[in-house]
PDB file of C-alpha atoms in Angstrom:
ATOM      1  CA  UNK A1164       4.082   6.786  17.758  1.00 86.00           C
ATOM      2  CA  UNK A1165       5.560   5.985  14.362  1.00 89.00           C
ATOM      3  CA  UNK A1166       4.411   8.279  11.569  1.00 93.00           C
ATOM      4  CA  UNK A1167       5.047   9.158   7.944  1.00 96.00           C
ATOM      5  CA  UNK A1168       4.081  12.583   6.614  1.00 97.00           C
ATOM      6  CA  UNK A1169       3.937  13.506   2.956  1.00 97.00           C
ATOM      7  CA  UNK A1170       3.798  16.917   1.334  1.00 97.00           C
ATOM      8  CA  UNK A1171       2.254  18.430  -0.585  1.00 97.00           C
ATOM      9  CA  UNK A1172      -1.038  16.544  -0.432  1.00 96.00           C
ATOM     10  CA  UNK A1173      -1.826  17.555  -3.984  1.00 96.00           C
ATOM     11  CA  UNK A1174      -0.016  19.108  -6.878  1.00 97.00           C
ATOM     12  CA  UNK A1175      -0.999  20.241 -10.362  1.00 98.00           C
ATOM     13  CA  UNK A1176       1.702  20.774 -12.981  1.00 97.00           C
ATOM     14  CA  UNK A1177       2.066  21.025 -16.750  1.00 97.00           C
ATOM     15  CA  UNK A1178       3.689  18.421 -18.918  1.00 97.00           C
ATOM     16  CA  UNK A1179       7.442  18.867 -18.967  1.00 97.00           C
ATOM     17  CA  UNK A1180       7.649  20.306 -15.455  1.00 98.00           C
ATOM     18  CA  UNK A1181       9.866  18.769 -12.787  1.00 98.00           C
ATOM     19  CA  UNK A1182       8.253  17.890  -9.469  1.00 98.00           C
ATOM     20  CA  UNK A1183       9.616  17.034  -6.045  1.00 98.00           C
ATOM     21  CA  UNK A1184       7.527  15.089  -3.584  1.00 98.00           C
ATOM     22  CA  UNK A1185       8.461  15.004   0.073  1.00 98.00           C
ATOM     23  CA  UNK A1186       8.220  12.351   2.737  1.00 98.00           C
ATOM     24  CA  UNK A1187       9.331  12.777   6.341  1.00 97.00           C
ATOM     25  CA  UNK A1188       9.267   9.996   8.879  1.00 96.00           C
ATOM     26  CA  UNK A1189       9.583   9.170  12.543  1.00 95.00           C
ATOM     27  CA  UNK A1190       9.922   5.415  12.824  1.00 92.00           C
ATOM     28  CA  UNK A1191      11.439   3.415  15.659  1.00 89.00           C
ATOM     29  CA  UNK A1192      14.242   1.132  14.496  1.00 87.00           C
ATOM     30  CA  UNK A1193      14.059   2.495  10.991  1.00 90.00           C
ATOM     31  CA  UNK A1194      14.954  -0.041   8.306  1.00 88.00           C
ATOM     32  CA  UNK A1195      13.743   1.258   4.971  1.00 91.00           C
ATOM     33  CA  UNK A1196      11.482   3.690   3.189  1.00 94.00           C
ATOM     34  CA  UNK A1197       9.309   2.751   0.250  1.00 94.00           C
ATOM     35  CA  UNK A1198       7.737   4.749  -2.560  1.00 96.00           C
ATOM     36  CA  UNK A1199       4.702   3.547  -4.485  1.00 96.00           C
ATOM     37  CA  UNK A1200       2.604   4.868  -7.366  1.00 97.00           C
ATOM     38  CA  UNK A1201      -1.143   4.277  -7.199  1.00 95.00           C
ATOM     39  CA  UNK A1202      -3.137   4.955 -10.333  1.00 93.00           C
ATOM     40  CA  UNK A1203      -6.323   2.926  -9.951  1.00 85.00           C
ATOM     41  CA  UNK A1204      -6.382   0.324  -7.220  1.00 87.00           C
ATOM     42  CA  UNK A1205      -3.104  -1.405  -6.537  1.00 91.00           C
ATOM     43  CA  UNK A1206       0.024   0.505  -5.506  1.00 93.00           C
ATOM     44  CA  UNK A1207       2.972  -0.344  -7.711  1.00 92.00           C
ATOM     45  CA  UNK A1208       6.458  -0.395  -6.265  1.00 91.00           C
ATOM     46  CA  UNK A1209       8.864   2.374  -7.245  1.00 94.00           C
ATOM     47  CA  UNK A1210      11.805   2.425  -4.851  1.00 93.00           C
ATOM     48  CA  UNK A1211      13.077   1.011  -1.598  1.00 92.00           C
ATOM     49  CA  UNK A1212      15.645   3.163   0.175  1.00 94.00           C
ATOM     50  CA  UNK A1213      17.804   1.986   3.021  1.00 92.00           C
ATOM     51  CA  UNK A1214      20.985   4.061   2.850  1.00 86.00           C
ATOM     52  CA  UNK A1215      21.455   7.793   3.104  1.00 88.00           C
ATOM     53  CA  UNK A1216      22.692   9.771   0.157  1.00 88.00           C
ATOM     54  CA  UNK A1217      22.456   7.032  -2.449  1.00 89.00           C
ATOM     55  CA  UNK A1218      20.147   8.059  -5.254  1.00 92.00           C
ATOM     56  CA  UNK A1219      17.958   5.431  -6.809  1.00 94.00           C
ATOM     57  CA  UNK A1220      16.910   6.106 -10.364  1.00 96.00           C
ATOM     58  CA  UNK A1221      14.434   4.622 -12.802  1.00 95.00           C
ATOM     59  CA  UNK A1222      13.971   6.561 -16.022  1.00 97.00           C
ATOM     60  CA  UNK A1223      12.638  10.005 -15.180  1.00 98.00           C
ATOM     61  CA  UNK A1224      12.047   9.088 -11.531  1.00 98.00           C
ATOM     62  CA  UNK A1225      14.658   9.285  -8.823  1.00 98.00           C
ATOM     63  CA  UNK A1226      14.642   9.191  -5.058  1.00 97.00           C
ATOM     64  CA  UNK A1227      17.032   9.784  -2.218  1.00 96.00           C
ATOM     65  CA  UNK A1228      16.992   9.274   1.533  1.00 96.00           C
ATOM     66  CA  UNK A1229      18.420  11.461   4.287  1.00 95.00           C
ATOM     67  CA  UNK A1230      18.595   9.416   7.500  1.00 90.00           C
ATOM     68  CA  UNK A1231      19.996  12.294   9.490  1.00 92.00           C
ATOM     69  CA  UNK A1232      17.139  14.653   8.702  1.00 92.00           C
ATOM     70  CA  UNK A1233      14.603  11.789   8.468  1.00 95.00           C
ATOM     71  CA  UNK A1234      13.168  12.488   5.055  1.00 95.00           C
ATOM     72  CA  UNK A1235      13.099  11.323   1.482  1.00 97.00           C
ATOM     73  CA  UNK A1236      12.258  13.011  -1.789  1.00 98.00           C
ATOM     74  CA  UNK A1237      10.891  11.622  -5.020  1.00 98.00           C
ATOM     75  CA  UNK A1238      11.759  13.577  -8.140  1.00 98.00           C
ATOM     76  CA  UNK A1239      10.009  13.289 -11.462  1.00 98.00           C
ATOM     77  CA  UNK A1240      11.579  15.135 -14.377  1.00 98.00           C
ATOM     78  CA  UNK A1241       9.927  16.019 -17.701  1.00 98.00           C
ATOM     79  CA  UNK A1242       6.534  14.984 -16.346  1.00 98.00           C
ATOM     80  CA  UNK A1243       3.995  13.337 -18.622  1.00 97.00           C
ATOM     81  CA  UNK A1244       0.233  12.937 -18.274  1.00 97.00           C
ATOM     82  CA  UNK A1245       0.851   9.279 -17.493  1.00 96.00           C
ATOM     83  CA  UNK A1246       2.601  10.349 -14.306  1.00 97.00           C
ATOM     84  CA  UNK A1247      -0.740  11.503 -12.905  1.00 97.00           C
ATOM     85  CA  UNK A1248      -1.349   9.347  -9.843  1.00 97.00           C
ATOM     86  CA  UNK A1249      -1.174   9.256  -6.082  1.00 96.00           C
ATOM     87  CA  UNK A1250       2.364   8.747  -4.822  1.00 98.00           C
ATOM     88  CA  UNK A1251       2.582   6.964  -1.503  1.00 97.00           C
ATOM     89  CA  UNK A1252       5.446   6.796   0.942  1.00 96.00           C
ATOM     90  CA  UNK A1253       5.684   4.120   3.629  1.00 95.00           C
ATOM     91  CA  UNK A1254       8.096   2.665   6.159  1.00 93.00           C
ATOM     92  CA  UNK A1255       8.014  -0.668   8.024  1.00 88.00           C
ATOM     93  CA  UNK A1256       7.208  -0.191  11.685  1.00 84.00           C
ATOM     94  CA  UNK A1257       9.159  -1.572  14.592  1.00 78.00           C
ATOM     95  CA  UNK A1258       6.935  -4.577  15.316  1.00 72.00           C
ATOM     96  CA  UNK A1259       7.713  -8.150  14.380  1.00 68.00           C
ATOM     97  CA  UNK A1260       5.031  -8.127  11.693  1.00 68.00           C
ATOM     98  CA  UNK A1261       6.839  -5.264   9.905  1.00 73.00           C
ATOM     99  CA  UNK A1262       3.556  -3.459   9.386  1.00 83.00           C
ATOM    100  CA  UNK A1263       3.909  -0.559   6.979  1.00 89.00           C
ATOM    101  CA  UNK A1264       3.292   2.954   8.262  1.00 91.00           C
ATOM    102  CA  UNK A1265       1.751   4.898   5.371  1.00 94.00           C
ATOM    103  CA  UNK A1266       1.686   8.554   4.505  1.00 95.00           C
ATOM    104  CA  UNK A1267      -1.517  10.083   3.164  1.00 94.00           C
ATOM    105  CA  UNK A1268      -0.036  10.356  -0.301  1.00 95.00           C
ATOM    106  CA  UNK A1269       0.546  13.150  -2.789  1.00 97.00           C
ATOM    107  CA  UNK A1270      -2.012  13.399  -5.561  1.00 96.00           C
ATOM    108  CA  UNK A1271      -0.192  14.554  -8.700  1.00 98.00           C
ATOM    109  CA  UNK A1272      -2.075  15.802 -11.745  1.00 98.00           C
ATOM    110  CA  UNK A1273      -0.079  16.492 -14.900  1.00 98.00           C
ATOM    111  CA  UNK A1274      -1.965  18.591 -17.403  1.00 96.00           C
ATOM    112  CA  UNK A1275      -1.148  18.569 -21.126  1.00 94.00           C
TER     113      UNK A1275
ATOM    114  CA  UNK B 163       9.132 -10.050  -7.612  1.00 78.00           C
ATOM    115  CA  UNK B 164       6.111 -12.002  -6.378  1.00 87.00           C
ATOM    116  CA  UNK B 165       2.943 -11.957  -8.457  1.00 92.00           C
ATOM    117  CA  UNK B 166      -0.417 -11.890  -6.680  1.00 95.00           C
ATOM    118  CA  UNK B 167      -3.712 -12.759  -8.310  1.00 96.00           C
ATOM    119  CA  UNK B 168      -6.607 -11.104  -6.463  1.00 97.00           C
ATOM    120  CA  UNK B 169     -10.269 -11.833  -7.133  1.00 97.00           C
ATOM    121  CA  UNK B 170     -12.812 -10.443  -7.659  1.00 97.00           C
ATOM    122  CA  UNK B 171     -11.643  -7.235  -9.264  1.00 97.00           C
ATOM    123  CA  UNK B 172     -14.845  -5.468  -8.337  1.00 97.00           C
ATOM    124  CA  UNK B 173     -18.280  -6.226  -6.988  1.00 97.00           C
ATOM    125  CA  UNK B 174     -21.499  -4.499  -6.115  1.00 97.00           C
ATOM    126  CA  UNK B 175     -23.203  -6.115  -3.137  1.00 97.00           C
ATOM    127  CA  UNK B 176     -26.407  -5.721  -1.206  1.00 97.00           C
ATOM    128  CA  UNK B 177     -26.178  -4.593   2.388  1.00 97.00           C
ATOM    129  CA  UNK B 178     -26.320  -7.430   4.876  1.00 97.00           C
ATOM    130  CA  UNK B 179     -24.551  -9.894   2.587  1.00 97.00           C
ATOM    131  CA  UNK B 180     -20.938 -11.106   2.682  1.00 98.00           C
ATOM    132  CA  UNK B 181     -18.164 -11.108   0.108  1.00 98.00           C
ATOM    133  CA  UNK B 182     -15.040 -13.235   0.109  1.00 98.00           C
ATOM    134  CA  UNK B 183     -11.926 -11.883  -1.557  1.00 98.00           C
ATOM    135  CA  UNK B 184      -9.097 -14.227  -2.416  1.00 98.00           C
ATOM    136  CA  UNK B 185      -5.408 -13.776  -3.108  1.00 97.00           C
ATOM    137  CA  UNK B 186      -3.134 -16.332  -4.719  1.00 97.00           C
ATOM    138  CA  UNK B 187       0.624 -15.759  -4.658  1.00 96.00           C
ATOM    139  CA  UNK B 188       2.995 -17.402  -7.118  1.00 95.00           C
ATOM    140  CA  UNK B 189       5.513 -18.150  -4.366  1.00 91.00           C
ATOM    141  CA  UNK B 190       5.459 -19.157  -0.718  1.00 91.00           C
ATOM    142  CA  UNK B 191       5.298 -16.240   1.690  1.00 89.00           C
ATOM    143  CA  UNK B 192       5.154 -16.174   5.462  1.00 86.00           C
ATOM    144  CA  UNK B 193       3.057 -13.079   6.036  1.00 87.00           C
ATOM    145  CA  UNK B 194       0.168 -11.681   4.055  1.00 92.00           C
ATOM    146  CA  UNK B 195      -1.402  -8.343   4.797  1.00 94.00           C
ATOM    147  CA  UNK B 196      -4.953  -7.212   4.147  1.00 97.00           C
ATOM    148  CA  UNK B 197      -5.671  -3.511   3.639  1.00 96.00           C
ATOM    149  CA  UNK B 198      -8.694  -1.319   3.183  1.00 97.00           C
ATOM    150  CA  UNK B 199      -8.591   1.983   1.341  1.00 95.00           C
ATOM    151  CA  UNK B 200     -11.685   4.100   1.725  1.00 93.00           C
ATOM    152  CA  UNK B 201     -12.367   6.799  -0.875  1.00 88.00           C
ATOM    153  CA  UNK B 202      -9.827   9.604  -0.666  1.00 84.00           C
ATOM    154  CA  UNK B 203      -7.895   7.930   2.133  1.00 88.00           C
ATOM    155  CA  UNK B 204      -4.579   6.180   2.450  1.00 89.00           C
ATOM    156  CA  UNK B 205      -4.198   2.474   3.098  1.00 93.00           C
ATOM    157  CA  UNK B 206      -5.359   1.094   6.442  1.00 94.00           C
ATOM    158  CA  UNK B 207      -4.123  -2.292   7.600  1.00 94.00           C
ATOM    159  CA  UNK B 208      -6.942  -4.651   8.568  1.00 97.00           C
ATOM    160  CA  UNK B 209      -4.920  -7.668   9.663  1.00 95.00           C
ATOM    161  CA  UNK B 210      -1.783  -9.709   9.198  1.00 93.00           C
ATOM    162  CA  UNK B 211      -2.283 -13.343   8.223  1.00 91.00           C
ATOM    163  CA  UNK B 212       0.334 -15.981   9.019  1.00 85.00           C
ATOM    164  CA  UNK B 213      -0.057 -19.539   7.831  1.00 81.00           C
ATOM    165  CA  UNK B 214      -1.059 -21.908  10.599  1.00 78.00           C
ATOM    166  CA  UNK B 215      -2.078 -19.284  13.132  1.00 79.00           C
ATOM    167  CA  UNK B 216      -4.884 -16.847  13.804  1.00 85.00           C
ATOM    168  CA  UNK B 217      -4.719 -13.550  11.971  1.00 91.00           C
ATOM    169  CA  UNK B 218      -3.641 -10.518  13.956  1.00 92.00           C
ATOM    170  CA  UNK B 219      -6.180  -7.704  13.667  1.00 95.00           C
ATOM    171  CA  UNK B 220      -5.482  -4.000  13.942  1.00 94.00           C
ATOM    172  CA  UNK B 221      -7.380  -1.746  16.257  1.00 93.00           C
ATOM    173  CA  UNK B 222     -10.884  -1.154  14.965  1.00 95.00           C
ATOM    174  CA  UNK B 223     -11.109  -4.414  13.039  1.00 97.00           C
ATOM    175  CA  UNK B 224     -12.574  -7.653  14.411  1.00 96.00           C
ATOM    176  CA  UNK B 225     -12.588 -11.239  13.282  1.00 96.00           C
ATOM    177  CA  UNK B 226     -16.383 -11.485  13.195  1.00 96.00           C
ATOM    178  CA  UNK B 227     -16.558  -8.702  10.634  1.00 97.00           C
ATOM    179  CA  UNK B 228     -13.434  -9.587   8.626  1.00 97.00           C
ATOM    180  CA  UNK B 229     -12.686 -13.300   8.991  1.00 96.00           C
ATOM    181  CA  UNK B 230      -9.460 -14.353   7.314  1.00 96.00           C
ATOM    182  CA  UNK B 231      -8.276 -17.764   6.217  1.00 93.00           C
ATOM    183  CA  UNK B 232      -4.673 -18.721   5.466  1.00 93.00           C
ATOM    184  CA  UNK B 233      -4.677 -22.425   4.625  1.00 91.00           C
ATOM    185  CA  UNK B 234      -1.190 -22.481   3.077  1.00 91.00           C
ATOM    186  CA  UNK B 235       1.791 -20.300   2.234  1.00 92.00           C
ATOM    187  CA  UNK B 236       0.436 -19.153  -1.143  1.00 94.00           C
ATOM    188  CA  UNK B 237      -3.231 -18.382  -0.508  1.00 94.00           C
ATOM    189  CA  UNK B 238      -5.482 -16.292   1.722  1.00 95.00           C
ATOM    190  CA  UNK B 239      -9.044 -15.057   1.808  1.00 96.00           C
ATOM    191  CA  UNK B 240     -10.681 -12.073   3.475  1.00 97.00           C
ATOM    192  CA  UNK B 241     -14.433 -12.036   4.016  1.00 98.00           C
ATOM    193  CA  UNK B 242     -16.306  -8.802   4.528  1.00 98.00           C
ATOM    194  CA  UNK B 243     -19.357  -9.858   6.538  1.00 98.00           C
ATOM    195  CA  UNK B 244     -22.783  -8.311   7.025  1.00 97.00           C
ATOM    196  CA  UNK B 245     -21.834  -5.467   4.731  1.00 97.00           C
ATOM    197  CA  UNK B 246     -23.042  -1.894   5.017  1.00 97.00           C
ATOM    198  CA  UNK B 247     -22.424   1.058   2.667  1.00 96.00           C
ATOM    199  CA  UNK B 248     -19.548   2.117   4.967  1.00 95.00           C
ATOM    200  CA  UNK B 249     -17.673  -0.992   3.827  1.00 97.00           C
ATOM    201  CA  UNK B 250     -17.470   0.393   0.292  1.00 96.00           C
ATOM    202  CA  UNK B 251     -13.723   0.553  -0.273  1.00 96.00           C
ATOM    203  CA  UNK B 252     -10.834  -0.881  -2.171  1.00 96.00           C
ATOM    204  CA  UNK B 253      -9.497  -4.003  -0.478  1.00 98.00           C
ATOM    205  CA  UNK B 254      -5.909  -5.037  -1.107  1.00 97.00           C
ATOM    206  CA  UNK B 255      -3.749  -7.967  -0.154  1.00 97.00           C
ATOM    207  CA  UNK B 256      -0.003  -7.615   0.087  1.00 95.00           C
ATOM    208  CA  UNK B 257       3.054  -9.729   0.783  1.00 92.00           C
ATOM    209  CA  UNK B 258       6.571  -8.905   1.857  1.00 83.00           C
ATOM    210  CA  UNK B 259       8.598  -9.750  -1.193  1.00 78.00           C
ATOM    211  CA  UNK B 260      11.831 -11.555  -0.468  1.00 67.00           C
ATOM    212  CA  UNK B 261      13.698  -9.617  -3.137  1.00 59.00           C
ATOM    213  CA  UNK B 262      14.417  -5.911  -3.133  1.00 59.00           C
ATOM    214  CA  UNK B 263      10.888  -5.072  -4.181  1.00 62.00           C
ATOM    215  CA  UNK B 264       9.557  -4.276  -0.756  1.00 76.00           C
ATOM    216  CA  UNK B 265       5.911  -5.162  -0.448  1.00 88.00           C
ATOM    217  CA  UNK B 266       3.977  -6.386  -3.467  1.00 91.00           C
ATOM    218  CA  UNK B 267       0.231  -5.815  -3.799  1.00 94.00           C
ATOM    219  CA  UNK B 268      -2.585  -7.691  -5.402  1.00 96.00           C
ATOM    220  CA  UNK B 269      -4.583  -5.891  -8.080  1.00 95.00           C
ATOM    221  CA  UNK B 270      -7.239  -4.856  -5.581  1.00 96.00           C
ATOM    222  CA  UNK B 271     -10.979  -5.386  -5.158  1.00 97.00           C
ATOM    223  CA  UNK B 272     -13.274  -2.408  -5.526  1.00 96.00           C
ATOM    224  CA  UNK B 273     -16.322  -3.113  -3.363  1.00 97.00           C
ATOM    225  CA  UNK B 274     -19.515  -1.086  -3.526  1.00 97.00           C
ATOM    226  CA  UNK B 275     -22.269  -1.843  -1.030  1.00 97.00           C
ATOM    227  CA  UNK B 276     -25.753  -0.625  -1.922  1.00 96.00           C
TER     228      UNK B 276
END
């Protein structure tokens, strides 16, 4: 059965810290891995990763995929209170409807 | 990326009533997905809605409880029927964006059933 596992489930840091969020996956016919940030209701897209070893970067956020070891990490440097959110990892499943397989998320709290 | 307008943003409903949530996309999309997110949980797929065909429901979800309409390639509705407090959740629609943005989500509907 396809699955996506995130760790840690929750994390509390101080402003300015660097955090690393983990996502491992077991997905048949793997195509891509997605990271989202969820603050209130709707998840907002961060990154889509398809190739191993190529870092994607957006400001203080970056992410990389390892298709050999079946995991991805999301790094946030110089954290700010506005980074407090749930970070979700997902991968499209093998079916024709490309249903997303979701992790449980990492709840990040950044304290001032 | 696609932009999705989802309504209502929130509602408080009496048990036994029904609520219809609608999503309007600014571009034509083949598949739309409806999710539920119960408090403290991750997203759970309710059904996949293709234009011109019956929605495909995930295990644990049935058409009588969550009827879906998909009259065209830019619009869909989800109805939560005969509501109970257990239906209190965030409901989200989503589309597979044709660009490199993965899946785009509507703004969500926070439903509270009292």
